[in-house]
């Protein structure tokens, strides 16, 4: 999935002391720590790692080591919590590294979660479902509310913009926060997110899993999900994955199946 990148994505959203540090300064600040001292946080924003891509990274680390340090924060109980660099951490573990380079920063819970989400949202290989969930979690963090309430808020904003409900039900400050965050993301507007991404959360489980694992594109997933006949939908999903059907081929097969179904139920 291609992604437009700005020089400092999300920079306006984070007021952190390391924001202006150069890559060379960050690398110079890195120290080696035992990989056994690093612990994953309770809730990781990233859930799926492509096995082939992870294997390539393992091979690279075995040959060249870790080129970019992990970001961690110290734990009161001892050791460190991983903030950013989970893919490198997992690859380092698989390659058998005893020590890894890290940059240690004192971070609050909200700063740590925000940085973890941002790092993942900047990755080009993040699938659409993970990206959607990451943006919702980031909105939840900045608006200090639940993900479920964020989803309701976005649908309410969408209805207000279309005149379906009374305007100004949502506070101006909240609207500004939502718009500011999506502007900093730079890949889509909040209205595009409501229209194209929120529906992904309602996909049938098998289609959602195929999308999360990178087996199909989200445009194909949304077309297949519209098919009411579960048996045919499952069959088309399998065929799409196996033969890498194009979007136009999927639409044509869905159209023919729909026409056949309508003809069968005619009296």
Short mmCIF file of N, CA and C in Angstrom, two decimals, residues 87-237:
data_model
loop_
_atom_site.label_atom_id
_atom_site.label_comp_id
_atom_site.label_asym_id
_atom_site.label_seq_id
_atom_site.Cartn_x
_atom_site.Cartn_y
_atom_site.Cartn_z
N UNK A 87 8.72 -4.96 15.03
CA UNK A 87 9.16 -5.86 13.95
C UNK A 87 10.65 -6.19 14.09
N UNK A 88 11.46 -5.17 14.38
CA UNK A 88 12.89 -5.39 14.59
C UNK A 88 13.13 -6.25 15.84
N UNK A 89 12.34 -6.01 16.86
CA UNK A 89 12.46 -6.79 18.09
C UNK A 89 12.18 -8.27 17.83
N UNK A 90 11.11 -8.57 17.10
CA UNK A 90 10.76 -9.96 16.82
C UNK A 90 11.82 -10.62 15.93
N UNK A 91 12.31 -9.87 14.94
CA UNK A 91 13.34 -10.42 14.06
C UNK A 91 14.63 -10.67 14.83
N UNK A 92 14.97 -9.77 15.74
CA UNK A 92 16.17 -9.94 16.56
C UNK A 92 16.04 -11.18 17.44
N UNK A 93 14.84 -11.40 17.98
CA UNK A 93 14.60 -12.57 18.82
C UNK A 93 14.77 -13.85 18.01
N UNK A 94 14.21 -13.84 16.78
CA UNK A 94 14.32 -15.02 15.92
C UNK A 94 15.76 -15.28 15.49
N UNK A 95 16.53 -14.22 15.32
CA UNK A 95 17.92 -14.39 14.88
C UNK A 95 18.84 -14.76 16.03
N UNK A 96 18.32 -14.75 17.25
CA UNK A 96 19.10 -15.17 18.40
C UNK A 96 20.01 -14.13 18.99
N UNK A 97 19.77 -12.85 18.70
CA UNK A 97 20.60 -11.79 19.27
C UNK A 97 20.42 -11.75 20.79
N UNK A 98 21.52 -11.64 21.50
CA UNK A 98 21.45 -11.53 22.96
C UNK A 98 21.24 -10.10 23.40
N UNK A 99 21.77 -9.15 22.61
CA UNK A 99 21.66 -7.73 22.93
C UNK A 99 21.17 -6.96 21.71
N UNK A 100 20.44 -5.89 21.95
CA UNK A 100 19.94 -5.05 20.86
C UNK A 100 20.17 -3.58 21.22
N UNK A 101 20.38 -2.72 20.20
CA UNK A 101 20.54 -1.29 20.48
C UNK A 101 19.20 -0.64 20.78
N UNK A 102 19.16 0.17 21.81
CA UNK A 102 17.91 0.85 22.18
C UNK A 102 18.20 2.30 22.53
N UNK A 103 17.18 3.13 22.37
CA UNK A 103 17.20 4.49 22.88
C UNK A 103 16.18 4.52 24.01
N UNK A 104 16.61 4.95 25.18
CA UNK A 104 15.74 4.96 26.35
C UNK A 104 15.17 6.36 26.56
N UNK A 105 13.85 6.44 26.70
CA UNK A 105 13.19 7.72 26.93
C UNK A 105 12.18 7.58 28.07
N UNK A 106 12.10 8.60 28.90
CA UNK A 106 11.06 8.66 29.93
C UNK A 106 9.77 9.12 29.27
N UNK A 107 8.78 8.24 29.21
CA UNK A 107 7.53 8.54 28.53
C UNK A 107 6.34 8.21 29.42
N UNK A 108 5.32 9.04 29.33
CA UNK A 108 4.06 8.73 30.01
C UNK A 108 3.35 7.63 29.23
N UNK A 109 2.32 7.06 29.82
CA UNK A 109 1.55 6.02 29.13
C UNK A 109 0.98 6.53 27.82
N UNK A 110 0.41 7.74 27.83
CA UNK A 110 -0.21 8.29 26.62
C UNK A 110 0.84 8.58 25.55
N UNK A 111 2.01 9.08 25.95
CA UNK A 111 3.09 9.35 24.98
C UNK A 111 3.57 8.05 24.35
N UNK A 112 3.72 7.01 25.17
CA UNK A 112 4.20 5.72 24.66
C UNK A 112 3.21 5.11 23.67
N UNK A 113 1.93 5.13 24.02
CA UNK A 113 0.91 4.57 23.13
C UNK A 113 0.84 5.38 21.84
N UNK A 114 0.88 6.70 21.96
CA UNK A 114 0.81 7.57 20.79
C UNK A 114 1.97 7.31 19.85
N UNK A 115 3.18 7.21 20.38
CA UNK A 115 4.35 6.96 19.54
C UNK A 115 4.28 5.60 18.87
N UNK A 116 3.81 4.58 19.61
CA UNK A 116 3.68 3.24 19.03
C UNK A 116 2.69 3.25 17.87
N UNK A 117 1.56 3.93 18.06
CA UNK A 117 0.56 4.02 17.00
C UNK A 117 1.10 4.76 15.79
N UNK A 118 1.78 5.87 16.04
CA UNK A 118 2.30 6.69 14.95
C UNK A 118 3.33 5.93 14.14
N UNK A 119 4.23 5.22 14.82
CA UNK A 119 5.25 4.46 14.09
C UNK A 119 4.60 3.44 13.17
N UNK A 120 3.55 2.78 13.66
CA UNK A 120 2.88 1.78 12.85
C UNK A 120 2.10 2.40 11.70
N UNK A 121 1.49 3.56 11.92
CA UNK A 121 0.73 4.21 10.86
C UNK A 121 1.64 4.73 9.76
N UNK A 122 2.91 4.93 10.04
CA UNK A 122 3.85 5.41 9.03
C UNK A 122 4.41 4.28 8.18
N UNK A 123 4.15 3.04 8.55
CA UNK A 123 4.69 1.91 7.80
C UNK A 123 3.90 1.70 6.52
N UNK A 124 4.62 1.42 5.42
CA UNK A 124 3.97 1.23 4.13
C UNK A 124 3.27 -0.12 4.04
N UNK A 125 3.70 -1.11 4.86
CA UNK A 125 3.13 -2.45 4.75
C UNK A 125 1.99 -2.69 5.73
N UNK A 126 1.54 -1.64 6.40
CA UNK A 126 0.42 -1.78 7.32
C UNK A 126 -0.85 -2.03 6.51
N UNK A 127 -1.60 -3.09 6.84
CA UNK A 127 -2.80 -3.37 6.05
C UNK A 127 -3.94 -2.44 6.45
N UNK A 128 -4.94 -2.29 5.58
CA UNK A 128 -6.01 -1.31 5.82
C UNK A 128 -6.77 -1.50 7.12
N UNK A 129 -6.99 -2.75 7.54
CA UNK A 129 -7.71 -2.98 8.80
C UNK A 129 -6.88 -2.48 9.98
N UNK A 130 -5.59 -2.81 9.99
CA UNK A 130 -4.71 -2.35 11.06
C UNK A 130 -4.59 -0.83 11.06
N UNK A 131 -4.52 -0.25 9.86
CA UNK A 131 -4.43 1.20 9.76
C UNK A 131 -5.70 1.85 10.32
N UNK A 132 -6.85 1.29 9.96
CA UNK A 132 -8.12 1.81 10.45
C UNK A 132 -8.19 1.74 11.97
N UNK A 133 -7.82 0.59 12.52
CA UNK A 133 -7.84 0.43 13.98
C UNK A 133 -6.83 1.36 14.65
N UNK A 134 -5.67 1.55 14.01
CA UNK A 134 -4.65 2.44 14.57
C UNK A 134 -5.11 3.88 14.63
N UNK A 135 -5.76 4.34 13.56
CA UNK A 135 -6.26 5.71 13.52
C UNK A 135 -7.34 5.91 14.59
N UNK A 136 -8.21 4.92 14.74
CA UNK A 136 -9.26 5.01 15.76
C UNK A 136 -8.66 5.06 17.16
N UNK A 137 -7.62 4.27 17.40
CA UNK A 137 -6.97 4.28 18.71
C UNK A 137 -6.28 5.61 18.97
N UNK A 138 -5.70 6.19 17.91
CA UNK A 138 -5.03 7.48 18.05
C UNK A 138 -6.06 8.58 18.35
N UNK A 139 -7.18 8.54 17.65
CA UNK A 139 -8.27 9.49 17.93
C UNK A 139 -8.78 9.31 19.36
N UNK A 140 -8.94 8.06 19.77
CA UNK A 140 -9.41 7.76 21.12
C UNK A 140 -8.46 8.36 22.16
N UNK A 141 -7.17 8.25 21.89
CA UNK A 141 -6.17 8.77 22.82
C UNK A 141 -6.24 10.29 22.92
N UNK A 142 -6.32 10.96 21.77
CA UNK A 142 -6.30 12.42 21.75
C UNK A 142 -7.63 13.03 22.22
N UNK A 143 -8.73 12.33 21.97
CA UNK A 143 -10.03 12.83 22.39
C UNK A 143 -10.40 12.35 23.79
N UNK A 144 -9.56 11.48 24.35
CA UNK A 144 -9.78 10.95 25.70
C UNK A 144 -11.15 10.30 25.84
N UNK A 145 -11.42 9.39 24.91
CA UNK A 145 -12.68 8.66 24.94
C UNK A 145 -12.44 7.26 24.39
N UNK A 146 -13.48 6.44 24.33
CA UNK A 146 -13.32 5.07 23.85
C UNK A 146 -13.37 5.02 22.32
N UNK A 147 -12.85 3.92 21.77
CA UNK A 147 -12.89 3.73 20.32
C UNK A 147 -14.34 3.69 19.84
N UNK A 148 -15.21 3.04 20.60
CA UNK A 148 -16.62 2.95 20.21
C UNK A 148 -17.24 4.34 20.12
N UNK A 149 -16.90 5.22 21.06
CA UNK A 149 -17.44 6.58 21.04
C UNK A 149 -16.84 7.39 19.89
N UNK A 150 -15.59 7.10 19.54
CA UNK A 150 -14.96 7.77 18.38
C UNK A 150 -15.70 7.40 17.11
N UNK A 151 -16.03 6.12 16.95
CA UNK A 151 -16.77 5.67 15.76
C UNK A 151 -18.12 6.36 15.69
N UNK A 152 -18.83 6.43 16.80
CA UNK A 152 -20.13 7.12 16.84
C UNK A 152 -19.97 8.60 16.49
N UNK A 153 -18.91 9.21 17.00
CA UNK A 153 -18.64 10.62 16.72
C UNK A 153 -18.42 10.85 15.23
N UNK A 154 -17.64 9.99 14.60
CA UNK A 154 -17.35 10.16 13.17
C UNK A 154 -18.61 9.99 12.32
N UNK A 155 -19.45 9.02 12.67
CA UNK A 155 -20.70 8.85 11.94
C UNK A 155 -21.62 10.06 12.16
N UNK A 156 -21.60 10.61 13.37
CA UNK A 156 -22.42 11.78 13.66
C UNK A 156 -21.93 12.99 12.86
N UNK A 157 -20.61 13.17 12.78
CA UNK A 157 -20.04 14.24 11.96
C UNK A 157 -20.44 14.08 10.50
N UNK A 158 -20.42 12.84 10.04
CA UNK A 158 -20.78 12.57 8.66
C UNK A 158 -22.24 12.91 8.39
N UNK A 159 -23.12 12.56 9.33
CA UNK A 159 -24.54 12.87 9.18
C UNK A 159 -24.79 14.38 9.23
N UNK A 160 -24.05 15.08 10.09
CA UNK A 160 -24.18 16.53 10.17
C UNK A 160 -23.77 17.19 8.86
N UNK A 161 -22.67 16.69 8.28
CA UNK A 161 -22.17 17.28 7.03
C UNK A 161 -23.14 17.08 5.88
N UNK A 162 -23.97 16.02 5.97
CA UNK A 162 -24.95 15.74 4.92
C UNK A 162 -26.32 16.32 5.25
N UNK A 163 -26.43 16.99 6.40
CA UNK A 163 -27.70 17.59 6.78
C UNK A 163 -28.72 16.61 7.29
N UNK A 164 -28.28 15.39 7.64
CA UNK A 164 -29.21 14.38 8.12
C UNK A 164 -29.61 14.61 9.58
N UNK A 165 -28.77 15.31 10.31
CA UNK A 165 -29.09 15.66 11.69
C UNK A 165 -28.76 17.13 11.89
N UNK A 166 -29.26 17.70 12.98
CA UNK A 166 -29.02 19.11 13.26
C UNK A 166 -27.54 19.40 13.40
N UNK A 167 -27.09 20.45 12.76
CA UNK A 167 -25.68 20.84 12.83
C UNK A 167 -25.34 21.36 14.22
N UNK A 168 -24.05 21.37 14.50
CA UNK A 168 -23.50 21.90 15.76
C UNK A 168 -23.87 21.06 16.97
N UNK A 169 -24.33 19.83 16.73
CA UNK A 169 -24.54 18.92 17.86
C UNK A 169 -23.18 18.56 18.46
N UNK A 170 -22.20 18.42 17.59
CA UNK A 170 -20.84 18.13 18.02
C UNK A 170 -20.10 19.43 18.28
N UNK A 171 -19.37 19.51 19.38
CA UNK A 171 -18.64 20.72 19.72
C UNK A 171 -17.60 21.08 18.69
N UNK A 172 -17.41 22.38 18.46
CA UNK A 172 -16.44 22.85 17.48
C UNK A 172 -15.02 22.40 17.82
N UNK A 173 -14.70 22.40 19.12
CA UNK A 173 -13.36 22.00 19.54
C UNK A 173 -13.07 20.55 19.17
N UNK A 174 -14.08 19.69 19.35
CA UNK A 174 -13.91 18.28 19.00
C UNK A 174 -13.73 18.12 17.51
N UNK A 175 -14.51 18.84 16.72
CA UNK A 175 -14.39 18.78 15.27
C UNK A 175 -13.01 19.23 14.83
N UNK A 176 -12.51 20.29 15.44
CA UNK A 176 -11.18 20.80 15.11
C UNK A 176 -10.10 19.77 15.43
N UNK A 177 -10.24 19.07 16.55
CA UNK A 177 -9.28 18.04 16.92
C UNK A 177 -9.26 16.91 15.91
N UNK A 178 -10.45 16.49 15.47
CA UNK A 178 -10.55 15.42 14.48
C UNK A 178 -9.92 15.85 13.17
N UNK A 179 -10.26 17.05 12.71
CA UNK A 179 -9.71 17.54 11.44
C UNK A 179 -8.20 17.71 11.52
N UNK A 180 -7.70 18.19 12.66
CA UNK A 180 -6.26 18.39 12.84
C UNK A 180 -5.51 17.07 12.76
N UNK A 181 -6.06 16.05 13.39
CA UNK A 181 -5.40 14.75 13.37
C UNK A 181 -5.37 14.17 11.96
N UNK A 182 -6.48 14.24 11.24
CA UNK A 182 -6.51 13.70 9.89
C UNK A 182 -5.62 14.51 8.95
N UNK A 183 -5.52 15.81 9.17
CA UNK A 183 -4.60 16.63 8.37
C UNK A 183 -3.16 16.20 8.61
N UNK A 184 -2.83 15.87 9.84
CA UNK A 184 -1.47 15.45 10.16
C UNK A 184 -1.16 14.07 9.58
N UNK A 185 -2.19 13.21 9.49
CA UNK A 185 -2.00 11.90 8.89
C UNK A 185 -1.68 12.06 7.40
N UNK A 186 -2.43 12.92 6.75
CA UNK A 186 -2.11 13.29 5.37
C UNK A 186 -2.51 12.30 4.30
N UNK A 187 -3.15 11.19 4.65
CA UNK A 187 -3.50 10.21 3.63
C UNK A 187 -4.97 10.26 3.23
N UNK A 188 -5.83 10.82 4.10
CA UNK A 188 -7.25 10.87 3.80
C UNK A 188 -7.93 11.85 4.74
N UNK A 189 -9.11 12.30 4.34
CA UNK A 189 -9.91 13.17 5.21
C UNK A 189 -10.75 12.30 6.14
N UNK A 190 -11.33 12.92 7.17
CA UNK A 190 -12.17 12.13 8.07
C UNK A 190 -13.39 11.59 7.34
N UNK A 191 -13.92 12.36 6.37
CA UNK A 191 -15.10 11.90 5.62
C UNK A 191 -14.75 10.70 4.75
N UNK A 192 -13.56 10.71 4.15
CA UNK A 192 -13.11 9.57 3.36
C UNK A 192 -12.90 8.35 4.26
N UNK A 193 -12.40 8.60 5.46
CA UNK A 193 -12.19 7.53 6.43
C UNK A 193 -13.53 6.88 6.81
N UNK A 194 -14.55 7.70 7.03
CA UNK A 194 -15.88 7.18 7.37
C UNK A 194 -16.44 6.37 6.21
N UNK A 195 -16.26 6.89 5.00
CA UNK A 195 -16.84 6.27 3.82
C UNK A 195 -16.12 4.98 3.41
N UNK A 196 -14.78 4.99 3.47
CA UNK A 196 -14.01 3.88 2.92
C UNK A 196 -13.38 2.94 3.93
N UNK A 197 -13.16 3.42 5.16
CA UNK A 197 -12.44 2.59 6.11
C UNK A 197 -13.29 2.02 7.24
N UNK A 198 -14.20 2.79 7.79
CA UNK A 198 -15.03 2.25 8.87
C UNK A 198 -15.82 1.01 8.45
N UNK A 199 -16.31 0.94 7.19
CA UNK A 199 -17.02 -0.28 6.78
C UNK A 199 -16.17 -1.54 6.87
N UNK A 200 -14.84 -1.40 6.85
CA UNK A 200 -13.97 -2.58 6.95
C UNK A 200 -14.15 -3.30 8.27
N UNK A 201 -14.55 -2.57 9.31
CA UNK A 201 -14.72 -3.17 10.62
C UNK A 201 -15.94 -4.09 10.67
N UNK A 202 -16.82 -3.97 9.68
CA UNK A 202 -18.04 -4.79 9.63
C UNK A 202 -17.93 -5.95 8.65
N UNK A 203 -16.75 -6.16 8.09
CA UNK A 203 -16.56 -7.24 7.13
C UNK A 203 -16.75 -8.60 7.80
N UNK A 204 -17.26 -9.61 7.05
CA UNK A 204 -17.31 -10.97 7.59
C UNK A 204 -15.92 -11.41 8.05
N UNK A 205 -15.87 -12.25 9.05
CA UNK A 205 -14.61 -12.60 9.69
C UNK A 205 -13.59 -13.17 8.71
N UNK A 206 -14.03 -14.08 7.81
CA UNK A 206 -13.07 -14.70 6.89
C UNK A 206 -12.47 -13.68 5.93
N UNK A 207 -13.29 -12.73 5.47
CA UNK A 207 -12.79 -11.69 4.57
C UNK A 207 -11.85 -10.75 5.31
N UNK A 208 -12.21 -10.44 6.54
CA UNK A 208 -11.37 -9.55 7.34
C UNK A 208 -10.00 -10.18 7.61
N UNK A 209 -10.00 -11.48 7.89
CA UNK A 209 -8.73 -12.18 8.14
C UNK A 209 -7.87 -12.21 6.89
N UNK A 210 -8.51 -12.41 5.72
CA UNK A 210 -7.76 -12.42 4.47
C UNK A 210 -7.15 -11.05 4.19
N UNK A 211 -7.89 -10.02 4.53
CA UNK A 211 -7.41 -8.65 4.35
C UNK A 211 -6.27 -8.35 5.32
N UNK A 212 -6.42 -8.76 6.57
CA UNK A 212 -5.40 -8.52 7.58
C UNK A 212 -4.09 -9.22 7.25
N UNK A 213 -4.19 -10.39 6.65
CA UNK A 213 -2.98 -11.16 6.32
C UNK A 213 -2.40 -10.78 4.97
N UNK A 214 -3.00 -9.78 4.32
CA UNK A 214 -2.46 -9.29 3.06
C UNK A 214 -2.76 -10.15 1.85
N UNK A 215 -3.74 -11.05 1.97
CA UNK A 215 -4.05 -11.96 0.86
C UNK A 215 -4.89 -11.29 -0.22
N UNK A 216 -5.68 -10.27 0.15
CA UNK A 216 -6.47 -9.54 -0.83
C UNK A 216 -6.42 -8.05 -0.51
N UNK A 217 -6.68 -7.24 -1.54
CA UNK A 217 -6.73 -5.79 -1.36
C UNK A 217 -8.09 -5.41 -0.77
N UNK A 218 -8.13 -4.26 -0.08
CA UNK A 218 -9.38 -3.89 0.59
C UNK A 218 -10.49 -3.55 -0.40
N UNK A 219 -10.13 -3.09 -1.61
CA UNK A 219 -11.15 -2.81 -2.62
C UNK A 219 -11.85 -4.11 -3.05
N UNK A 220 -11.08 -5.19 -3.14
CA UNK A 220 -11.65 -6.49 -3.49
C UNK A 220 -12.48 -7.03 -2.32
N UNK A 221 -11.98 -6.82 -1.12
CA UNK A 221 -12.67 -7.31 0.07
C UNK A 221 -14.06 -6.71 0.21
N UNK A 222 -14.17 -5.41 -0.06
CA UNK A 222 -15.47 -4.74 0.10
C UNK A 222 -16.48 -5.23 -0.94
N UNK A 223 -16.02 -5.55 -2.15
CA UNK A 223 -16.92 -6.06 -3.19
C UNK A 223 -17.42 -7.45 -2.81
N UNK A 224 -16.51 -8.32 -2.39
CA UNK A 224 -16.88 -9.68 -2.01
C UNK A 224 -17.82 -9.67 -0.81
N UNK A 225 -17.60 -8.75 0.11
CA UNK A 225 -18.41 -8.68 1.33
C UNK A 225 -19.87 -8.34 1.04
N UNK A 226 -20.14 -7.70 -0.09
CA UNK A 226 -21.52 -7.31 -0.43
C UNK A 226 -22.37 -8.50 -0.87
N UNK A 227 -21.74 -9.61 -1.19
CA UNK A 227 -22.46 -10.79 -1.68
C UNK A 227 -23.24 -11.43 -0.53
N UNK A 228 -24.54 -11.59 -0.71
CA UNK A 228 -25.40 -12.11 0.35
C UNK A 228 -25.30 -13.62 0.51
N UNK A 229 -25.12 -14.31 -0.62
CA UNK A 229 -25.03 -15.77 -0.58
C UNK A 229 -23.70 -16.17 0.06
N UNK A 230 -23.77 -16.68 1.28
CA UNK A 230 -22.53 -16.97 2.02
C UNK A 230 -21.68 -18.03 1.34
N UNK A 231 -22.33 -19.06 0.77
CA UNK A 231 -21.59 -20.13 0.11
C UNK A 231 -20.82 -19.59 -1.10
N UNK A 232 -21.51 -18.79 -1.92
CA UNK A 232 -20.84 -18.22 -3.09
C UNK A 232 -19.77 -17.22 -2.68
N UNK A 233 -20.05 -16.45 -1.62
CA UNK A 233 -19.08 -15.47 -1.14
C UNK A 233 -17.78 -16.17 -0.70
N UNK A 234 -17.93 -17.27 0.03
CA UNK A 234 -16.75 -18.01 0.48
C UNK A 234 -15.99 -18.60 -0.70
N UNK A 235 -16.75 -19.08 -1.69
CA UNK A 235 -16.13 -19.66 -2.88
C UNK A 235 -15.36 -18.60 -3.67
N UNK A 236 -15.97 -17.43 -3.83
CA UNK A 236 -15.32 -16.36 -4.58
C UNK A 236 -14.09 -15.84 -3.84
N UNK A 237 -14.16 -15.79 -2.52
CA UNK A 237 -13.00 -15.36 -1.74
C UNK A 237 -11.83 -16.32 -1.95
#
